[in-house]
Amino acid sequence: ASTLGAAAAEKGRYFGTAVSLNKLSDSTYSTILNREFNMLTAENEMKIDALEPNQNQFNFTTADRLITRANEIGAKVRGHTLAWHSQQPGWMQSLSGTALRSAMKNHITQVMTHYKGKIHSWDVVNEAFDDSTGGRRDSNLQRTGNDWIEDAFVTARAADPAAKLCYNDYNTDNWSWAKTQGVYNLVKDFKARGVPIDCVGFQSHFNSGSPYPSNYRTTLQNFAALGVDVQITELDIEGSGSTQATTYGNVTNDCLAVARCNGITVWGIRDTDSWRASGTPLLFDGSGNPKQAYTAVLTAL
Ligand code: XIL
């Protein structure tokens, strides 16, 4: 196949990108989006501050346009994200205790009900683990009690039973890192106790501080062996040229080697669309031309 999405589909997988809704009017951007990708994630527009700017007042207008575009091009949508310490609206930042726990659950229920039947996978909880200790990250949500994560997943299952429910995080790629083990133990515990969880998202923002690890495939395999799907959810790779292309190819091959790795999403289209302040971490250059990294992914698929 000649596009990322079609090639991935031939392997029973999807190939997605983060979408910034205000760029849909950019014709170069939109042309690549429509041609190459069959899974879309809103880069910011389905986050808590975007959807619930005032408590219990929801604004779905912008995010709904992502669903519309996905329907037009035959793509699916990953929902990102329902419970997170970051990009919370001010009113939520100032809540604590049972009021915050209730607000979290209400947000999950209202948003998932609005999008019921329209979302392939939801990142129910994002980035709940500490970077170094393997324990939980301190946050207002964590301070509502250690059971906040399972409370979020149980609430999510009730709201849209058809959506796959994912835990999503970064720096969980290297099997030997404490954070990876912390998340692994959470998933193992949820499976043992029957807490609903269907998938684990590996953001996979690779750079010199957290490079692509040689045991990445092992990590994906070990999580999948717990009985969950695994998805590469926010891929970008620092670097350029053949070195970067090789790593993109390796990541693609690792996903294909794991039966339960459903798909890969890159975190933006052109290098100039990247959230990274500098560098060239994506598959298309600033003019929208496919890079060596693009060819490496397409060849691997
Ligand atoms: C980033 C967006 O790309 C930026 O535009 C925004 O300013 C901050 O958030 N992990 C995540 C994503 O789960 O939501 C983040 O996206 C990148 C890191």
Tab-separated table of C-alpha atoms in Angstrom, residues 28-226:
chain	number	residue	atom	x	y	z
A	28	THR	CA	-0.984	21.129	2.963
A	29	TYR	CA	-1.765	19.861	6.455
A	30	SER	CA	-5.258	18.693	5.587
A	31	THR	CA	-4.138	16.950	2.399
A	32	ILE	CA	-1.570	14.839	4.262
A	33	LEU	CA	-4.011	14.177	7.097
A	34	ASN	CA	-6.749	12.948	4.780
A	35	ARG	CA	-4.380	10.818	2.702
A	36	GLU	CA	-2.186	9.095	5.288
A	37	PHE	CA	-3.999	8.516	8.572
A	38	ASN	CA	-6.873	6.332	9.746
A	39	MET	CA	-6.808	7.167	13.470
A	40	LEU	CA	-7.033	10.711	14.833
A	41	THR	CA	-6.263	12.082	18.302
A	42	ALA	CA	-7.075	15.675	19.250
A	43	GLU	CA	-3.756	17.219	20.306
A	44	ASN	CA	-5.466	19.459	22.890
A	45	GLU	CA	-9.158	19.829	22.072
A	46	MET	CA	-10.477	16.847	24.076
A	47	LYS	CA	-8.518	17.691	27.209
A	48	ILE	CA	-10.315	18.608	30.423
A	49	ASP	CA	-9.816	22.380	30.171
A	50	ALA	CA	-11.070	22.390	26.576
A	51	LEU	CA	-14.232	20.349	27.153
A	52	GLU	CA	-15.302	21.605	30.606
A	53	PRO	CA	-14.053	25.204	30.912
A	54	ASN	CA	-16.559	25.900	33.702
A	55	GLN	CA	-17.747	23.232	36.075
A	56	ASN	CA	-20.532	21.170	34.529
A	57	GLN	CA	-20.647	23.437	31.434
A	58	PHE	CA	-19.327	21.502	28.490
A	59	ASN	CA	-18.104	22.846	25.166
A	60	PHE	CA	-17.876	20.118	22.548
A	61	THR	CA	-18.015	22.330	19.447
A	62	THR	CA	-14.349	22.234	18.441
A	63	ALA	CA	-13.756	18.609	19.391
A	64	ASP	CA	-16.852	17.536	17.470
A	65	ARG	CA	-15.148	18.748	14.282
A	66	LEU	CA	-12.531	16.033	14.768
A	67	ILE	CA	-15.277	13.404	14.736
A	68	THR	CA	-16.716	14.980	11.595
A	69	ARG	CA	-13.358	14.922	9.805
A	70	ALA	CA	-12.714	11.343	10.931
A	71	ASN	CA	-16.087	10.270	9.510
A	72	GLU	CA	-15.369	12.079	6.227
A	73	ILE	CA	-12.074	10.261	5.692
A	74	GLY	CA	-12.980	6.880	7.160
A	75	ALA	CA	-10.732	7.266	10.193
A	76	LYS	CA	-11.369	6.373	13.828
A	77	VAL	CA	-10.732	8.508	16.907
A	78	ARG	CA	-8.688	8.028	20.070
A	79	GLY	CA	-10.085	10.076	22.946
A	80	HIS	CA	-7.437	11.998	24.905
A	81	THR	CA	-7.768	12.411	27.883
A	82	LEU	CA	-10.302	12.154	30.743
A	83	ALA	CA	-8.315	12.278	33.994
A	84	TRP	CA	-4.923	14.013	34.138
A	85	HIS	CA	-3.007	16.302	36.494
A	86	SER	CA	-2.218	18.684	33.608
A	87	GLN	CA	-4.391	20.963	31.440
A	88	GLN	CA	-7.077	21.019	34.108
A	89	PRO	CA	-9.378	24.057	34.083
A	90	GLY	CA	-8.821	26.488	36.941
A	91	TRP	CA	-11.968	25.432	38.769
A	92	MET	CA	-10.747	21.820	38.874
A	93	GLN	CA	-7.257	22.804	40.021
A	94	SER	CA	-8.798	24.460	43.043
A	95	LEU	CA	-10.880	21.424	44.080
A	96	SER	CA	-9.793	18.644	46.407
A	97	GLY	CA	-11.138	15.630	48.264
A	98	THR	CA	-14.594	14.258	47.523
A	99	ALA	CA	-15.552	17.368	45.510
A	100	LEU	CA	-12.664	16.738	43.107
A	101	ARG	CA	-13.339	13.005	42.936
A	102	SER	CA	-16.983	13.700	42.053
A	103	ALA	CA	-15.979	16.286	39.461
A	104	MET	CA	-13.573	13.798	37.859
A	105	LYS	CA	-16.290	11.175	37.609
A	106	ASN	CA	-18.845	13.653	36.288
A	107	HIS	CA	-16.393	14.783	33.610
A	108	ILE	CA	-15.774	11.181	32.539
A	109	THR	CA	-19.483	10.374	32.433
A	110	GLN	CA	-20.567	13.504	30.569
A	111	VAL	CA	-17.783	13.430	27.979
A	112	MET	CA	-18.002	9.704	27.303
A	113	THR	CA	-21.779	9.910	27.036
A	114	HIS	CA	-21.502	12.741	24.487
A	115	TYR	CA	-19.078	10.665	22.399
A	116	LYS	CA	-20.676	7.293	23.057
A	117	GLY	CA	-20.127	4.910	20.159
A	118	LYS	CA	-17.755	7.355	18.397
A	119	ILE	CA	-14.445	6.622	20.113
A	120	HIS	CA	-12.206	3.613	19.401
A	121	SER	CA	-10.091	3.991	22.562
A	122	TRP	CA	-10.106	6.464	25.435
A	123	ASP	CA	-7.043	7.493	27.415
A	124	VAL	CA	-9.014	7.333	30.653
A	125	VAL	CA	-6.047	8.185	32.865
A	126	ASN	CA	-2.901	9.944	31.659
A	127	GLU	CA	0.525	10.156	33.319
A	128	ALA	CA	-0.362	9.066	36.857
A	129	PHE	CA	3.060	7.650	37.748
A	130	ASP	CA	6.138	9.355	39.154
A	131	ASP	CA	9.098	9.612	36.802
A	132	SER	CA	11.703	8.045	39.051
A	133	THR	CA	10.247	6.107	41.966
A	134	GLY	CA	7.829	3.756	40.247
A	135	GLY	CA	5.135	5.012	42.637
A	136	ARG	CA	2.288	7.395	41.967
A	137	ARG	CA	2.837	10.973	40.863
A	138	ASP	CA	1.738	13.501	43.468
A	139	SER	CA	-1.266	15.450	42.139
A	140	ASN	CA	-4.611	16.792	43.291
A	141	LEU	CA	-6.218	13.636	41.865
A	142	GLN	CA	-3.782	11.346	43.690
A	143	ARG	CA	-4.517	13.184	46.944
A	144	THR	CA	-8.205	12.190	46.631
A	145	GLY	CA	-7.073	8.631	47.426
A	146	ASN	CA	-5.067	5.864	45.783
A	147	ASP	CA	-8.212	4.326	44.288
A	148	TRP	CA	-8.800	7.309	41.959
A	149	ILE	CA	-7.465	5.418	38.945
A	150	GLU	CA	-9.743	2.415	39.347
A	151	ASP	CA	-12.643	4.750	40.141
A	152	ALA	CA	-11.978	6.475	36.796
A	153	PHE	CA	-11.925	3.190	34.873
A	154	VAL	CA	-15.078	1.822	36.512
A	155	THR	CA	-16.874	5.105	35.754
A	156	ALA	CA	-15.637	5.013	32.150
A	157	ARG	CA	-16.815	1.456	31.525
A	158	ALA	CA	-20.307	2.342	32.703
A	159	ALA	CA	-20.464	5.417	30.427
A	160	ASP	CA	-19.438	3.767	27.124
A	161	PRO	CA	-19.073	-0.010	27.318
A	162	ALA	CA	-17.940	-0.214	23.657
A	163	ALA	CA	-14.878	2.011	23.963
A	164	LYS	CA	-11.522	0.469	24.784
A	165	LEU	CA	-10.253	1.942	28.043
A	166	CYS	CA	-6.535	2.773	28.155
A	167	TYR	CA	-3.953	3.858	30.692
A	168	ASN	CA	-1.472	6.182	28.893
A	169	ASP	CA	1.994	7.350	29.994
A	170	TYR	CA	5.558	8.278	28.941
A	171	ASN	CA	8.925	6.837	30.021
A	172	THR	CA	7.301	3.439	30.346
A	173	ASP	CA	9.109	2.070	27.270
A	174	ASN	CA	12.252	0.723	28.903
A	175	TRP	CA	11.481	-2.539	30.678
A	176	SER	CA	14.185	-1.932	33.285
A	177	TRP	CA	12.855	1.454	34.436
A	178	ALA	CA	11.009	1.670	37.759
A	179	LYS	CA	8.164	3.668	36.190
A	180	THR	CA	7.538	0.886	33.671
A	181	GLN	CA	7.317	-1.635	36.493
A	182	GLY	CA	4.958	0.625	38.441
A	183	VAL	CA	2.490	0.788	35.557
A	184	TYR	CA	2.923	-2.927	34.825
A	185	ASN	CA	2.014	-3.762	38.428
A	186	LEU	CA	-1.050	-1.505	38.252
A	187	VAL	CA	-2.330	-3.299	35.141
A	188	LYS	CA	-1.540	-6.704	36.626
A	189	ASP	CA	-3.454	-5.785	39.785
A	190	PHE	CA	-6.433	-4.460	37.776
A	191	LYS	CA	-6.597	-7.678	35.739
A	192	ALA	CA	-6.377	-9.789	38.925
A	193	ARG	CA	-9.178	-7.864	40.632
A	194	GLY	CA	-11.413	-7.409	37.591
A	195	VAL	CA	-11.034	-3.634	37.352
A	196	PRO	CA	-11.901	-2.782	33.724
A	197	ILE	CA	-8.868	-1.950	31.554
A	198	ASP	CA	-8.404	-2.842	27.882
A	199	CYS	CA	-5.223	-1.165	26.720
A	200	VAL	CA	-2.017	0.554	27.665
A	201	GLY	CA	-0.758	3.522	25.656
A	202	PHE	CA	2.972	4.098	25.309
A	203	GLN	CA	3.461	7.760	24.400
A	204	SER	CA	6.971	7.064	23.094
A	205	HIS	CA	8.386	10.579	22.952
A	206	PHE	CA	11.969	9.503	22.267
A	207	ASN	CA	14.899	11.869	22.791
A	208	SER	CA	18.363	11.874	24.323
A	209	GLY	CA	16.962	11.805	27.873
A	210	SER	CA	14.606	8.903	27.144
A	211	PRO	CA	15.865	7.189	23.998
A	212	TYR	CA	14.226	4.318	22.148
A	213	PRO	CA	15.261	1.333	24.287
A	214	SER	CA	16.518	-1.938	22.821
A	215	ASN	CA	14.007	-3.773	25.044
A	216	TYR	CA	10.976	-1.824	23.725
A	217	ARG	CA	9.520	-4.915	22.046
A	218	THR	CA	9.961	-6.858	25.284
A	219	THR	CA	8.052	-4.156	27.156
A	220	LEU	CA	5.166	-4.232	24.671
A	221	GLN	CA	5.108	-8.043	24.803
A	222	ASN	CA	5.135	-8.190	28.589
A	223	PHE	CA	2.215	-5.773	28.911
A	224	ALA	CA	0.268	-7.592	26.189
A	225	ALA	CA	0.814	-10.850	28.082
A	226	LEU	CA	-1.236	-9.368	30.941
